[in-house]
PDB file of C-alpha atoms in Angstrom:
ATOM      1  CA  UNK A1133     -46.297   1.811 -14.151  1.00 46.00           C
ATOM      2  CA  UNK A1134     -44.295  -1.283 -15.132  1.00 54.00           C
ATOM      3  CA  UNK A1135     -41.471  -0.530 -12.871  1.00 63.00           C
ATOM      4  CA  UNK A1136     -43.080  -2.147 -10.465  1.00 62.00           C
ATOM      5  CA  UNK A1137     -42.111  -4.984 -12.081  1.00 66.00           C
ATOM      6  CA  UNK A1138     -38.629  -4.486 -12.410  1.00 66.00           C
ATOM      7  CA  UNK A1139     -37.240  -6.231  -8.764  1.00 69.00           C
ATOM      8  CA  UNK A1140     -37.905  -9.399 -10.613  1.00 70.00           C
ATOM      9  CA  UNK A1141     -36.211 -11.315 -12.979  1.00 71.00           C
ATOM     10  CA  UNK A1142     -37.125 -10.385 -16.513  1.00 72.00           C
ATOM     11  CA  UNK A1143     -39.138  -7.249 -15.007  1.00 72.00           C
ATOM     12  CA  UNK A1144     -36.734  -4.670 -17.285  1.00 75.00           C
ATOM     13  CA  UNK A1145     -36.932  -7.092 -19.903  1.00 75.00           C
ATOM     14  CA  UNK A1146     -40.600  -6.889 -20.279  1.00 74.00           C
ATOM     15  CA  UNK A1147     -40.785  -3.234 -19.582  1.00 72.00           C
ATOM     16  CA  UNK A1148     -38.471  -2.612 -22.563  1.00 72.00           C
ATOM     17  CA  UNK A1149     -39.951  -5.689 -25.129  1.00 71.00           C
ATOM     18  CA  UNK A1150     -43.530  -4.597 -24.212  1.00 68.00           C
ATOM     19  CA  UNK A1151     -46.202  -4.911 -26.868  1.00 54.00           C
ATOM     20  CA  UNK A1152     -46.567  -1.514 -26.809  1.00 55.00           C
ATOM     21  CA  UNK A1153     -43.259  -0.538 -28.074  1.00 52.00           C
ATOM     22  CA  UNK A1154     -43.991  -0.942 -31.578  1.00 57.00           C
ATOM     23  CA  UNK A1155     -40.812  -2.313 -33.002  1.00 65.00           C
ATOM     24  CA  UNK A1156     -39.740  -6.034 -32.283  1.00 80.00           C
ATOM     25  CA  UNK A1157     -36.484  -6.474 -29.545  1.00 80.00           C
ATOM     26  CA  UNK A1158     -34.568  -9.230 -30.012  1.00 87.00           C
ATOM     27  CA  UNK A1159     -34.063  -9.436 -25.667  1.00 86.00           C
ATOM     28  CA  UNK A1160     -32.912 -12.278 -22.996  1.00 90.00           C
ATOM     29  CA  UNK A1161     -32.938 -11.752 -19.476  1.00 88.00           C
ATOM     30  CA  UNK A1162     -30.290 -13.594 -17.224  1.00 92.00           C
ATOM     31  CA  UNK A1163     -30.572 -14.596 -13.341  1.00 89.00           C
ATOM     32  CA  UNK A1164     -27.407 -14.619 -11.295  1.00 90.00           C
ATOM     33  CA  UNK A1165     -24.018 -14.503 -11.280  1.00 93.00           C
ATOM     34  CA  UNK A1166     -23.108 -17.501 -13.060  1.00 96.00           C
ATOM     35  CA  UNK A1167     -25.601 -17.168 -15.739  1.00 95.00           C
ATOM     36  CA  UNK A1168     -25.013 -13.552 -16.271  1.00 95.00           C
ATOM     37  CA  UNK A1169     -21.640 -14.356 -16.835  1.00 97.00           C
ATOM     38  CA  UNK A1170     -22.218 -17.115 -19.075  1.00 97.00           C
ATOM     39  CA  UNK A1171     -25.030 -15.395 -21.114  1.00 96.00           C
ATOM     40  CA  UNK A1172     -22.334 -12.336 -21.572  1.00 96.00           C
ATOM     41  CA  UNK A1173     -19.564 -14.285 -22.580  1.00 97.00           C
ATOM     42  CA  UNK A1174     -21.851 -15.696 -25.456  1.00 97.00           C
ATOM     43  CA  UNK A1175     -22.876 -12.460 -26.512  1.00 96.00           C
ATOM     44  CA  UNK A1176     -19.394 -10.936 -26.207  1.00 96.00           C
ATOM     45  CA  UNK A1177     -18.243 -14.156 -28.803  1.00 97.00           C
ATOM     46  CA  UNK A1178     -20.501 -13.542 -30.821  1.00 96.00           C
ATOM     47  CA  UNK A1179     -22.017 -16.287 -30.110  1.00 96.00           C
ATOM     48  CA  UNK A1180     -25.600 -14.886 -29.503  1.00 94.00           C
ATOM     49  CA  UNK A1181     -26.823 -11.513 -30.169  1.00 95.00           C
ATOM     50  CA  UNK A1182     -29.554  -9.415 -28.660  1.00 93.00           C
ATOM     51  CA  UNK A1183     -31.137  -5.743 -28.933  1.00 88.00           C
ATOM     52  CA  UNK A1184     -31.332  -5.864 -24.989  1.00 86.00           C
ATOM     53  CA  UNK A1185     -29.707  -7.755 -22.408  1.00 91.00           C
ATOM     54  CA  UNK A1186     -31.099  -7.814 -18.461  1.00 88.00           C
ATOM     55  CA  UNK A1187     -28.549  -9.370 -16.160  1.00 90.00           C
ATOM     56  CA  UNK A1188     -29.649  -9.373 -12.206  1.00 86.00           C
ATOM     57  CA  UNK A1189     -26.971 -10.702 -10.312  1.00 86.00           C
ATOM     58  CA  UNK A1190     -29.160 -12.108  -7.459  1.00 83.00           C
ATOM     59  CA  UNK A1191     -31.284 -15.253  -8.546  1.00 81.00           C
ATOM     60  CA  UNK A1192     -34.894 -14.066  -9.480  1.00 78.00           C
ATOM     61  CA  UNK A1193     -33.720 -10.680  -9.640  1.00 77.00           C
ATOM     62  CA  UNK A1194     -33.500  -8.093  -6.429  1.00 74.00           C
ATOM     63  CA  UNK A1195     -36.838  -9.503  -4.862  1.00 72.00           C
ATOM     64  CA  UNK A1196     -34.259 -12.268  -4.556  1.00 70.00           C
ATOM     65  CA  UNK A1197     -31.366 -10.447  -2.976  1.00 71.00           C
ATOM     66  CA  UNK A1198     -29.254 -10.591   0.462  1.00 71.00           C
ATOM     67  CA  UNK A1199     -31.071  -7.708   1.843  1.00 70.00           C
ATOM     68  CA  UNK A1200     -34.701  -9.762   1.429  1.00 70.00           C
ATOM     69  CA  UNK A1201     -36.556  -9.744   4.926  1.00 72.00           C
ATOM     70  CA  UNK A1202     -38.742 -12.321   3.914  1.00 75.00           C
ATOM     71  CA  UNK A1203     -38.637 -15.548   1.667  1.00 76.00           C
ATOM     72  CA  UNK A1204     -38.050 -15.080  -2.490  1.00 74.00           C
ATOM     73  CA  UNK A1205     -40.857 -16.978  -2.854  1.00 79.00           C
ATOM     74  CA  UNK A1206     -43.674 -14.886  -0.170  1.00 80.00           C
ATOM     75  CA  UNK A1207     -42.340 -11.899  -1.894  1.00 75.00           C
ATOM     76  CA  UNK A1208     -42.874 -13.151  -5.112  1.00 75.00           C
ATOM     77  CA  UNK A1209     -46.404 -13.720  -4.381  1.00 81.00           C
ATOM     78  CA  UNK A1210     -46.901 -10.665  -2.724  1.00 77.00           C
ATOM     79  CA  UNK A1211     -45.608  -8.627  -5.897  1.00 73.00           C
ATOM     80  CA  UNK A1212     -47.833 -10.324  -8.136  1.00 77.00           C
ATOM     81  CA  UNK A1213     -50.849  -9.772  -5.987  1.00 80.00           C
ATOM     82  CA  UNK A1214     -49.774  -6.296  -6.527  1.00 73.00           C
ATOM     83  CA  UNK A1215     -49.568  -5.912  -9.652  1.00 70.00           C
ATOM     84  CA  UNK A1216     -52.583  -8.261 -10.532  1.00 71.00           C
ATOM     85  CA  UNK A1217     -54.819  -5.973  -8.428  1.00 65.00           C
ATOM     86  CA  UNK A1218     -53.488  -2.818 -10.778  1.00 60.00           C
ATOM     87  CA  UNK A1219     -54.150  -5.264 -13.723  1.00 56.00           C
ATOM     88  CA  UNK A1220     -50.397  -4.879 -14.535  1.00 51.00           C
ATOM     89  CA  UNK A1221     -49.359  -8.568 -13.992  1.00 47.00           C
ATOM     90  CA  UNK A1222     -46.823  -9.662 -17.072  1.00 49.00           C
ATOM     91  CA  UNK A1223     -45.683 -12.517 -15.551  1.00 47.00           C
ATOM     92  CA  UNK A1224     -47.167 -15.995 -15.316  1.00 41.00           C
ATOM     93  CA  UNK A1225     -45.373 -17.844 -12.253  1.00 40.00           C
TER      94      UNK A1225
END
């Protein structure tokens, strides 16, 4: 049911870290190229460390990407509609 969630940014994220998992993730979730790239380098470093990493390479995850027919931001709003009406919202913007 949460996969519904997942074409935006931080949707595997809170699939994975749900409260319902039982066991605390350490997790980050990263938005596009550039910040996937930094985020990994850290982590790669050693620099920061997580249990789970979610990179999308399109800002604001897939709902975001190049083969969007409408505006981010409409279908945004249109997938939390969705998911608010199936009382599976996890996202407050």
């Amino acid at each position: 049911a949460r996969g519904i969630n997942f074409a935006r940014s931080g949707g595997v994220m809170r699939a994975v870290t749900g409260d319902d998992q039982g066991a605390k993730v350490k997790s980050i979730s990263a938005s596009g190229i550039k910040e996937c790239l930094e985020l990994l380098t850290k982590v790669s470093k050693g620099i920061e460390a997580y249990d789970f990493v979610e990179g999308m390479g399109c800002e604001g995850g897939c709902i975001g990407g190049p083969g969007t027919l409408v505006n981010t931001k409409v279908a945004a709003r249109a997938l939390r509609k969705t998911t608010e009406n199936k009382g599976e919202d996890q996202f407050a913007s």
